[in-house]
Amino acid sequence: MFKIFNIVYNAIIIVIICCCYVSVKAQVIPIPQHVTAVHPRIYTSNSEKQQLTDKVNQFAWAKAVIDRTEKKLKPYLAYFQKDSTWLVSRLQMYWKSHHTDIYTRVNDFVKAEGYAPVPTVRYTGSRDWSTPYSSPAIKDLVPYADPDDGSVYMMSEGKGVWVQPSKSGLNIERINESIISLAQDAAFLYWYTGDKKYADFALPVLTTYIKGLYYLKLPLDADEHKPNKISGLTSFEVIHESVIIPTVISYDFLYTYLEQKHPGFGKQFAAPVFQKWADNITLKGVTNNNWNIFEARFLSYLSMALDDDDNYENAKGVQYYLDIIFNRTMPAQVPLTESLKYFDTNTGIWYEAPGYSLSVSEDFLKTLLLTDRVMKGNAKPIVPTLKKAVIATAQYLMPNKHTVSFGDAHYDKLSNKSIEYMIAWCNKYREKTNLDTFTSLLKYSQGDDYDRGITSLFELFFYVPELERTIPKGLESFATSTFYAPNVSWFVQRNGFDINTGMMASVNASMGNHAHANGINVELYGKGYPLAPDFAAGDSYWQQNHHEFYSQFAAHNTVVVDGKSTYGSMRSNYPFVLEDYYPQVLQKNSLFKNVTYTRVSFIEPATKAVQSRLVSIIRTGNSTAYYVDIFRSAKTDRSDVKNEYLYHNLGQHTWLYNAGGKPLMLQPTDELSSAKGDIVGYNYFTDKIAINYNGDFKAQFELQGVSKKAIWMNMWMQGQQGRKIFSVNSPKARSLRNNLVASDIAEAKVPTLVVRQNGEAWTKPFVAVLEPSYAHEQSVTGISSFAAANTNPVFTGLKVASINRTTQYIFADADGKKTNNYQDYSFTGTYAVAGLKSGKLEYLFLGNGQSLFKGNYGIKALHTSVTAALSYENKVWKLYADKAIELSLPYTLKGRQALLTAVDENGKQNTYIGKIITANDARQAVFTLPAMQGKVSTIYLK
């Protein structure tokens, strides 16, 4: 079985990879032959000033941008009026040393040498943003700071200290960006108001900075004296050189004044600096992930600041760089038309973790809006893919309007900017239908109190003045009950969309960029929160806690084999195989809504163990539901030493009980550590207690402080011989944001359950039922397991009873070949649920199986496996089947021939003749029915 599984698994992986990265034939985008030489022209033009004035006069949000900008600059202008060098002297420069040559080693600054005729710009300290030091406020910076030892002035615990640049993280570049941003704001206000004080304030900052860059050389490796592959002119990563934007915008708004004060400055200094910046971007970075899009955005600013190609001896003007952005392939930069292929053509999902996917759409659209000022619609062929991508981001959402958090992502809201930018595009080109759609998505995702979050001059110029009125919509208008994105190996299932009663399970493996080593990982939602969370990245990608814990198995809800499970994170190629699921992906209507599920398989790379995880949501009422989690794991040669099920849940308290409700008495332990031969991530567990216990048990996790009542996750787990239970605490989940939970919860340790199974966990799987509820309001009253009458070591049976007089019998079979009998139930397949209410059959659900019977009620596949449901709703029977079936029903009438009328949702009727047989000492009608073609039919028996 395992050999066949491996062959099939590898074949499917190849197909998945090929399908996800289908080559998109790049279309050549026409580039304008001439661009006006008049400045400003990037965000606006002189002829458009009245439009901005009208916007400011008519719309409060626009006026607020102007008012806020003036208020922000006011104290700095006061300093400047007393001392014209006050702001410029606080730039981080080589004021005395005038260094030109920068040397780095790996991720840190080493030294600067050489001498220029003017002060040059100080290079940043490190690639790693994690540092104990913070930037001083601009007013607290030391003027003309350039000590002989090369140190920089930073803050530590509220006090100023001098430290070597390599210890300062990104603070140097961030200080300079904040100062250049002040110059940008002043340059804009000079253009808008005509007040010369703003120009005088901004000009020395801009000219000093640009001259300093003109003489600064690109960094070299201190050992090999060669450039590295990703460094920028001012930052260790070209994608972090966001100082480009305020520098270019300052230049654009100050252009006329600058040429009056410093004739020829643009051609002598600014253009060469912009070209050097742009050329380095095309030579550095990464082409096949989000870097390429971030760089294109910077290139768009730099290109728009330059004049036509024929103005420069090297012919590198606006047309040259626009052509690179849209059409040409460079050593480290591919055109946007090529980057489109990293969006899945079927789903619209970008092939990176959610947060990065959101920013990619945002930067893509920002680049298009910016360059469209001269491109005049030439880039329209790119837009359909982006429309699909922006809409698809809604699939990331939990019912609380926050995204899932697999990989390096966090629990965030959707990017309002990407939606606003799409609205701006649709408005510009009068696409009414799309405008309505994206406006509805914006209003839903951002909430009723959305204030549009205007934070930049870009938004002032490009946001539509006023959002259209739209009919309020819910998540069900934008997301579906199931969704599968193979290019990131992610499957989501939802059951209900309400923030408090909706359920959502997000299952992922490791595929694409910014992925973690997490096996088959799951996030579970309940009562407004990701109760079983993912943890996001560590302090930074270069910190030990990221490499050892946050990006590895120990920080995820998964299974670790032999204490060894691990593989490479970040750029990963370890997807799961999607075996079966219900409902169909992207299906919005015609649903049997009591059950959703997915079953995936995976080969754990470090141990070659075969793993299978079935996750299901079963709804027991309008406001009640629970999760079923069945995780199987075993090495192909059955040489497993142990398998360990990891489950993390937000909260402050954890209680463990036996099946009878009596507390389990766990004792301190030194197990779960690298000293005991386990993965190093276990070293991050604290407060470890354990008990050897083979019986069924209950765990109760309590989360306080997020609602009026505490939230519980009520977990029941099936016992097995050879089990040990550990209760530990994990480090904080860095995925949490203060806009989701309070800081004390975001910073708190996360209660974690580790359940060890000695040996294999294939015939002794981890079987859990989990119900989120408010404290003391859980609906599940009893859970027990049962075995099939026939011997089947890979069969799992569960009985779940609830206070609303419903009971579900759950059947799961790892092989799906044997017929499993229990009481008057018969089941052949991989997954099925039989629901009873007050002892009477409420529904039969068969997921990708051959047959499911309860007494004389039954569903049987005619040919291949079928997913089907028979349910009793509002005193009528309803039927769904994705393939042809044989339907059995009790028949109490006296006729010799049974008739069944099926009426679909559109009112279309079909009548079928059934044969009468005797089974289980009762008459039974058996009908052969075709597939319901994705629709639910109401059936009437005569």
mmCIF file with all atom_site columns, C-alpha atoms in Angstrom, residues 571-706:
data_model
loop_
_atom_site.group_PDB
_atom_site.id
_atom_site.type_symbol
_atom_site.label_atom_id
_atom_site.label_alt_id
_atom_site.label_comp_id
_atom_site.label_asym_id
_atom_site.label_entity_id
_atom_site.label_seq_id
_atom_site.pdbx_PDB_ins_code
_atom_site.Cartn_x
_atom_site.Cartn_y
_atom_site.Cartn_z
_atom_site.occupancy
_atom_site.B_iso_or_equiv
_atom_site.pdbx_formal_charge
_atom_site.auth_seq_id
_atom_site.auth_comp_id
_atom_site.auth_asym_id
_atom_site.auth_atom_id
_atom_site.pdbx_PDB_model_num
ATOM 1   C CA . ARG A 1 571 ? 10.831  28.535 -0.212 1.00 0.00 ? 571 ARG A CA 1
ATOM 2   C CA . SER A 1 572 ? 9.195   25.148 0.200  1.00 0.00 ? 572 SER A CA 1
ATOM 3   C CA . ASN A 1 573 ? 8.031   22.368 -2.059 1.00 0.00 ? 573 ASN A CA 1
ATOM 4   C CA . TYR A 1 574 ? 6.313   19.974 0.342  1.00 0.00 ? 574 TYR A CA 1
ATOM 5   C CA . PRO A 1 575 ? 2.583   20.102 -0.503 1.00 0.00 ? 575 PRO A CA 1
ATOM 6   C CA . PHE A 1 576 ? -0.084  17.723 0.660  1.00 0.00 ? 576 PHE A CA 1
ATOM 7   C CA . VAL A 1 577 ? -2.155  15.623 -1.721 1.00 0.00 ? 577 VAL A CA 1
ATOM 8   C CA . LEU A 1 578 ? -5.825  16.554 -1.652 1.00 0.00 ? 578 LEU A CA 1
ATOM 9   C CA . GLU A 1 579 ? -7.608  13.203 -1.500 1.00 0.00 ? 579 GLU A CA 1
ATOM 10  C CA . ASP A 1 580 ? -11.270 14.169 -1.187 1.00 0.00 ? 580 ASP A CA 1
ATOM 11  C CA . TYR A 1 581 ? -13.530 16.844 0.235  1.00 0.00 ? 581 TYR A CA 1
ATOM 12  C CA . TYR A 1 582 ? -17.037 18.280 0.343  1.00 0.00 ? 582 TYR A CA 1
ATOM 13  C CA . PRO A 1 583 ? -18.532 20.553 -0.857 1.00 0.00 ? 583 PRO A CA 1
ATOM 14  C CA . GLN A 1 584 ? -17.035 21.215 -4.244 1.00 0.00 ? 584 GLN A CA 1
ATOM 15  C CA . VAL A 1 585 ? -14.485 24.010 -4.335 1.00 0.00 ? 585 VAL A CA 1
ATOM 16  C CA . LEU A 1 586 ? -16.029 27.417 -5.112 1.00 0.00 ? 586 LEU A CA 1
ATOM 17  C CA . GLN A 1 587 ? -19.553 25.986 -4.855 1.00 0.00 ? 587 GLN A CA 1
ATOM 18  C CA . LYS A 1 588 ? -21.849 28.554 -3.258 1.00 0.00 ? 588 LYS A CA 1
ATOM 19  C CA . ASN A 1 589 ? -25.319 27.077 -3.627 1.00 0.00 ? 589 ASN A CA 1
ATOM 20  C CA . SER A 1 590 ? -27.046 23.704 -3.494 1.00 0.00 ? 590 SER A CA 1
ATOM 21  C CA . LEU A 1 591 ? -25.258 22.627 -0.364 1.00 0.00 ? 591 LEU A CA 1
ATOM 22  C CA . PHE A 1 592 ? -26.019 19.955 2.165  1.00 0.00 ? 592 PHE A CA 1
ATOM 23  C CA . LYS A 1 593 ? -24.878 22.136 5.063  1.00 0.00 ? 593 LYS A CA 1
ATOM 24  C CA . ASN A 1 594 ? -24.647 19.760 8.022  1.00 0.00 ? 594 ASN A CA 1
ATOM 25  C CA . VAL A 1 595 ? -21.236 18.385 7.052  1.00 0.00 ? 595 VAL A CA 1
ATOM 26  C CA . THR A 1 596 ? -18.079 19.670 5.402  1.00 0.00 ? 596 THR A CA 1
ATOM 27  C CA . TYR A 1 597 ? -14.773 17.818 5.328  1.00 0.00 ? 597 TYR A CA 1
ATOM 28  C CA . THR A 1 598 ? -11.406 17.413 3.705  1.00 0.00 ? 598 THR A CA 1
ATOM 29  C CA . ARG A 1 599 ? -8.910  14.564 3.691  1.00 0.00 ? 599 ARG A CA 1
ATOM 30  C CA . VAL A 1 600 ? -5.292  15.139 2.710  1.00 0.00 ? 600 VAL A CA 1
ATOM 31  C CA . SER A 1 601 ? -2.138  13.029 2.711  1.00 0.00 ? 601 SER A CA 1
ATOM 32  C CA . PHE A 1 602 ? 1.521   13.861 3.061  1.00 0.00 ? 602 PHE A CA 1
ATOM 33  C CA . ILE A 1 603 ? 4.927   12.220 3.287  1.00 0.00 ? 603 ILE A CA 1
ATOM 34  C CA . GLU A 1 604 ? 6.949   13.703 6.135  1.00 0.00 ? 604 GLU A CA 1
ATOM 35  C CA . PRO A 1 605 ? 10.385  14.290 4.542  1.00 0.00 ? 605 PRO A CA 1
ATOM 36  C CA . ALA A 1 606 ? 12.695  13.655 7.519  1.00 0.00 ? 606 ALA A CA 1
ATOM 37  C CA . THR A 1 607 ? 11.279  10.210 8.380  1.00 0.00 ? 607 THR A CA 1
ATOM 38  C CA . LYS A 1 608 ? 9.447   9.306  5.155  1.00 0.00 ? 608 LYS A CA 1
ATOM 39  C CA . ALA A 1 609 ? 6.364   8.670  7.262  1.00 0.00 ? 609 ALA A CA 1
ATOM 40  C CA . VAL A 1 610 ? 3.027   8.550  5.476  1.00 0.00 ? 610 VAL A CA 1
ATOM 41  C CA . GLN A 1 611 ? 0.494   10.882 7.062  1.00 0.00 ? 611 GLN A CA 1
ATOM 42  C CA . SER A 1 612 ? -3.219  11.367 6.493  1.00 0.00 ? 612 SER A CA 1
ATOM 43  C CA . ARG A 1 613 ? -5.462  13.962 8.063  1.00 0.00 ? 613 ARG A CA 1
ATOM 44  C CA . LEU A 1 614 ? -9.236  14.148 7.890  1.00 0.00 ? 614 LEU A CA 1
ATOM 45  C CA . VAL A 1 615 ? -10.765 17.375 9.191  1.00 0.00 ? 615 VAL A CA 1
ATOM 46  C CA . SER A 1 616 ? -14.526 17.776 9.270  1.00 0.00 ? 616 SER A CA 1
ATOM 47  C CA . ILE A 1 617 ? -17.047 20.292 10.555 1.00 0.00 ? 617 ILE A CA 1
ATOM 48  C CA . ILE A 1 618 ? -20.374 18.882 11.695 1.00 0.00 ? 618 ILE A CA 1
ATOM 49  C CA . ARG A 1 619 ? -23.193 21.292 12.437 1.00 0.00 ? 619 ARG A CA 1
ATOM 50  C CA . THR A 1 620 ? -25.717 20.250 15.075 1.00 0.00 ? 620 THR A CA 1
ATOM 51  C CA . GLY A 1 621 ? -27.852 23.401 15.069 1.00 0.00 ? 621 GLY A CA 1
ATOM 52  C CA . ASN A 1 622 ? -27.970 26.953 13.843 1.00 0.00 ? 622 ASN A CA 1
ATOM 53  C CA . SER A 1 623 ? -25.501 28.038 16.532 1.00 0.00 ? 623 SER A CA 1
ATOM 54  C CA . THR A 1 624 ? -23.732 24.778 17.411 1.00 0.00 ? 624 THR A CA 1
ATOM 55  C CA . ALA A 1 625 ? -21.115 22.701 15.624 1.00 0.00 ? 625 ALA A CA 1
ATOM 56  C CA . TYR A 1 626 ? -17.891 20.824 16.270 1.00 0.00 ? 626 TYR A CA 1
ATOM 57  C CA . TYR A 1 627 ? -14.703 19.743 14.517 1.00 0.00 ? 627 TYR A CA 1
ATOM 58  C CA . VAL A 1 628 ? -13.584 16.173 13.905 1.00 0.00 ? 628 VAL A CA 1
ATOM 59  C CA . ASP A 1 629 ? -9.844  15.648 13.483 1.00 0.00 ? 629 ASP A CA 1
ATOM 60  C CA . ILE A 1 630 ? -8.477  12.218 12.541 1.00 0.00 ? 630 ILE A CA 1
ATOM 61  C CA . PHE A 1 631 ? -4.701  12.185 12.029 1.00 0.00 ? 631 PHE A CA 1
ATOM 62  C CA . ARG A 1 632 ? -2.912  8.993  10.964 1.00 0.00 ? 632 ARG A CA 1
ATOM 63  C CA . SER A 1 633 ? 0.863   8.705  10.761 1.00 0.00 ? 633 SER A CA 1
ATOM 64  C CA . ALA A 1 634 ? 3.289   5.814  10.253 1.00 0.00 ? 634 ALA A CA 1
ATOM 65  C CA . LYS A 1 635 ? 6.645   5.124  8.691  1.00 0.00 ? 635 LYS A CA 1
ATOM 66  C CA . THR A 1 636 ? 6.390   2.824  5.720  1.00 0.00 ? 636 THR A CA 1
ATOM 67  C CA . ASP A 1 637 ? 8.448   0.091  7.431  1.00 0.00 ? 637 ASP A CA 1
ATOM 68  C CA . ARG A 1 638 ? 6.505   0.502  10.698 1.00 0.00 ? 638 ARG A CA 1
ATOM 69  C CA . SER A 1 639 ? 9.753   1.272  12.554 1.00 0.00 ? 639 SER A CA 1
ATOM 70  C CA . ASP A 1 640 ? 8.162   4.262  14.311 1.00 0.00 ? 640 ASP A CA 1
ATOM 71  C CA . VAL A 1 641 ? 9.501   4.965  17.762 1.00 0.00 ? 641 VAL A CA 1
ATOM 72  C CA . LYS A 1 642 ? 6.747   7.474  18.451 1.00 0.00 ? 642 LYS A CA 1
ATOM 73  C CA . ASN A 1 643 ? 4.321   9.896  16.871 1.00 0.00 ? 643 ASN A CA 1
ATOM 74  C CA . GLU A 1 644 ? 3.334   13.092 18.675 1.00 0.00 ? 644 GLU A CA 1
ATOM 75  C CA . TYR A 1 645 ? 0.171   15.113 18.045 1.00 0.00 ? 645 TYR A CA 1
ATOM 76  C CA . LEU A 1 646 ? 0.643   18.831 18.749 1.00 0.00 ? 646 LEU A CA 1
ATOM 77  C CA . TYR A 1 647 ? -2.295  21.109 19.464 1.00 0.00 ? 647 TYR A CA 1
ATOM 78  C CA . HIS A 1 648 ? -2.017  24.790 20.484 1.00 0.00 ? 648 HIS A CA 1
ATOM 79  C CA . ASN A 1 649 ? -5.004  26.766 21.789 1.00 0.00 ? 649 ASN A CA 1
ATOM 80  C CA . LEU A 1 650 ? -5.295  30.396 22.834 1.00 0.00 ? 650 LEU A CA 1
ATOM 81  C CA . GLY A 1 651 ? -6.086  30.848 26.497 1.00 0.00 ? 651 GLY A CA 1
ATOM 82  C CA . GLN A 1 652 ? -4.953  31.240 30.053 1.00 0.00 ? 652 GLN A CA 1
ATOM 83  C CA . HIS A 1 653 ? -6.029  27.884 31.490 1.00 0.00 ? 653 HIS A CA 1
ATOM 84  C CA . THR A 1 654 ? -6.030  24.207 30.505 1.00 0.00 ? 654 THR A CA 1
ATOM 85  C CA . TRP A 1 655 ? -7.810  21.411 32.348 1.00 0.00 ? 655 TRP A CA 1
ATOM 86  C CA . LEU A 1 656 ? -7.512  17.693 31.619 1.00 0.00 ? 656 LEU A CA 1
ATOM 87  C CA . TYR A 1 657 ? -10.069 15.076 32.695 1.00 0.00 ? 657 TYR A CA 1
ATOM 88  C CA . ASN A 1 658 ? -10.674 11.392 32.203 1.00 0.00 ? 658 ASN A CA 1
ATOM 89  C CA . ALA A 1 659 ? -13.787 10.193 30.395 1.00 0.00 ? 659 ALA A CA 1
ATOM 90  C CA . GLY A 1 660 ? -15.726 10.315 33.646 1.00 0.00 ? 660 GLY A CA 1
ATOM 91  C CA . GLY A 1 661 ? -14.868 13.959 34.285 1.00 0.00 ? 661 GLY A CA 1
ATOM 92  C CA . LYS A 1 662 ? -12.266 13.340 36.994 1.00 0.00 ? 662 LYS A CA 1
ATOM 93  C CA . PRO A 1 663 ? -9.126  15.543 36.779 1.00 0.00 ? 663 PRO A CA 1
ATOM 94  C CA . LEU A 1 664 ? -5.978  13.877 35.494 1.00 0.00 ? 664 LEU A CA 1
ATOM 95  C CA . MET A 1 665 ? -2.976  14.347 37.764 1.00 0.00 ? 665 MET A CA 1
ATOM 96  C CA . LEU A 1 666 ? -0.024  15.301 35.550 1.00 0.00 ? 666 LEU A CA 1
ATOM 97  C CA . GLN A 1 667 ? 3.490   15.570 36.950 1.00 0.00 ? 667 GLN A CA 1
ATOM 98  C CA . PRO A 1 668 ? 6.527   17.702 35.997 1.00 0.00 ? 668 PRO A CA 1
ATOM 99  C CA . THR A 1 669 ? 8.733   16.189 33.313 1.00 0.00 ? 669 THR A CA 1
ATOM 100 C CA . ASP A 1 670 ? 12.023  16.928 31.539 1.00 0.00 ? 670 ASP A CA 1
ATOM 101 C CA . GLU A 1 671 ? 10.946  15.202 28.340 1.00 0.00 ? 671 GLU A CA 1
ATOM 102 C CA . LEU A 1 672 ? 10.239  16.952 25.029 1.00 0.00 ? 672 LEU A CA 1
ATOM 103 C CA . SER A 1 673 ? 13.692  18.442 24.482 1.00 0.00 ? 673 SER A CA 1
ATOM 104 C CA . SER A 1 674 ? 16.674  18.122 22.178 1.00 0.00 ? 674 SER A CA 1
ATOM 105 C CA . ALA A 1 675 ? 18.582  16.632 25.136 1.00 0.00 ? 675 ALA A CA 1
ATOM 106 C CA . LYS A 1 676 ? 16.188  13.689 24.841 1.00 0.00 ? 676 LYS A CA 1
ATOM 107 C CA . GLY A 1 677 ? 16.737  13.419 21.091 1.00 0.00 ? 677 GLY A CA 1
ATOM 108 C CA . ASP A 1 678 ? 13.785  15.536 19.982 1.00 0.00 ? 678 ASP A CA 1
ATOM 109 C CA . ILE A 1 679 ? 13.625  18.435 17.541 1.00 0.00 ? 679 ILE A CA 1
ATOM 110 C CA . VAL A 1 680 ? 15.142  21.593 18.978 1.00 0.00 ? 680 VAL A CA 1
ATOM 111 C CA . GLY A 1 681 ? 11.790  23.360 18.772 1.00 0.00 ? 681 GLY A CA 1
ATOM 112 C CA . TYR A 1 682 ? 10.648  21.359 21.807 1.00 0.00 ? 682 TYR A CA 1
ATOM 113 C CA . ASN A 1 683 ? 13.214  23.298 23.880 1.00 0.00 ? 683 ASN A CA 1
ATOM 114 C CA . TYR A 1 684 ? 10.886  26.301 23.657 1.00 0.00 ? 684 TYR A CA 1
ATOM 115 C CA . PHE A 1 685 ? 8.152   24.479 25.583 1.00 0.00 ? 685 PHE A CA 1
ATOM 116 C CA . THR A 1 686 ? 7.908   25.468 29.256 1.00 0.00 ? 686 THR A CA 1
ATOM 117 C CA . ASP A 1 687 ? 5.907   24.403 32.324 1.00 0.00 ? 687 ASP A CA 1
ATOM 118 C CA . LYS A 1 688 ? 5.940   20.799 31.134 1.00 0.00 ? 688 LYS A CA 1
ATOM 119 C CA . ILE A 1 689 ? 3.805   18.234 32.945 1.00 0.00 ? 689 ILE A CA 1
ATOM 120 C CA . ALA A 1 690 ? 2.836   14.744 31.769 1.00 0.00 ? 690 ALA A CA 1
ATOM 121 C CA . ILE A 1 691 ? 0.946   11.532 32.509 1.00 0.00 ? 691 ILE A CA 1
ATOM 122 C CA . ASN A 1 692 ? 0.921   8.044  30.985 1.00 0.00 ? 692 ASN A CA 1
ATOM 123 C CA . TYR A 1 693 ? -2.726  7.528  30.118 1.00 0.00 ? 693 TYR A CA 1
ATOM 124 C CA . ASN A 1 694 ? -4.348  5.172  27.608 1.00 0.00 ? 694 ASN A CA 1
ATOM 125 C CA . GLY A 1 695 ? -8.005  6.064  28.074 1.00 0.00 ? 695 GLY A CA 1
ATOM 126 C CA . ASP A 1 696 ? -10.257 8.607  26.441 1.00 0.00 ? 696 ASP A CA 1
ATOM 127 C CA . PHE A 1 697 ? -9.751  12.054 27.924 1.00 0.00 ? 697 PHE A CA 1
ATOM 128 C CA . LYS A 1 698 ? -11.116 15.575 27.767 1.00 0.00 ? 698 LYS A CA 1
ATOM 129 C CA . ALA A 1 699 ? -9.153  18.812 27.528 1.00 0.00 ? 699 ALA A CA 1
ATOM 130 C CA . GLN A 1 700 ? -10.696 22.184 28.191 1.00 0.00 ? 700 GLN A CA 1
ATOM 131 C CA . PHE A 1 701 ? -8.929  25.378 27.135 1.00 0.00 ? 701 PHE A CA 1
ATOM 132 C CA . GLU A 1 702 ? -10.227 28.679 28.474 1.00 0.00 ? 702 GLU A CA 1
ATOM 133 C CA . LEU A 1 703 ? -9.665  32.065 26.835 1.00 0.00 ? 703 LEU A CA 1
ATOM 134 C CA . GLN A 1 704 ? -10.629 35.029 29.002 1.00 0.00 ? 704 GLN A CA 1
ATOM 135 C CA . GLY A 1 705 ? -10.716 38.747 28.290 1.00 0.00 ? 705 GLY A CA 1
ATOM 136 C CA . VAL A 1 706 ? -11.993 38.765 24.705 1.00 0.00 ? 706 VAL A CA 1
#
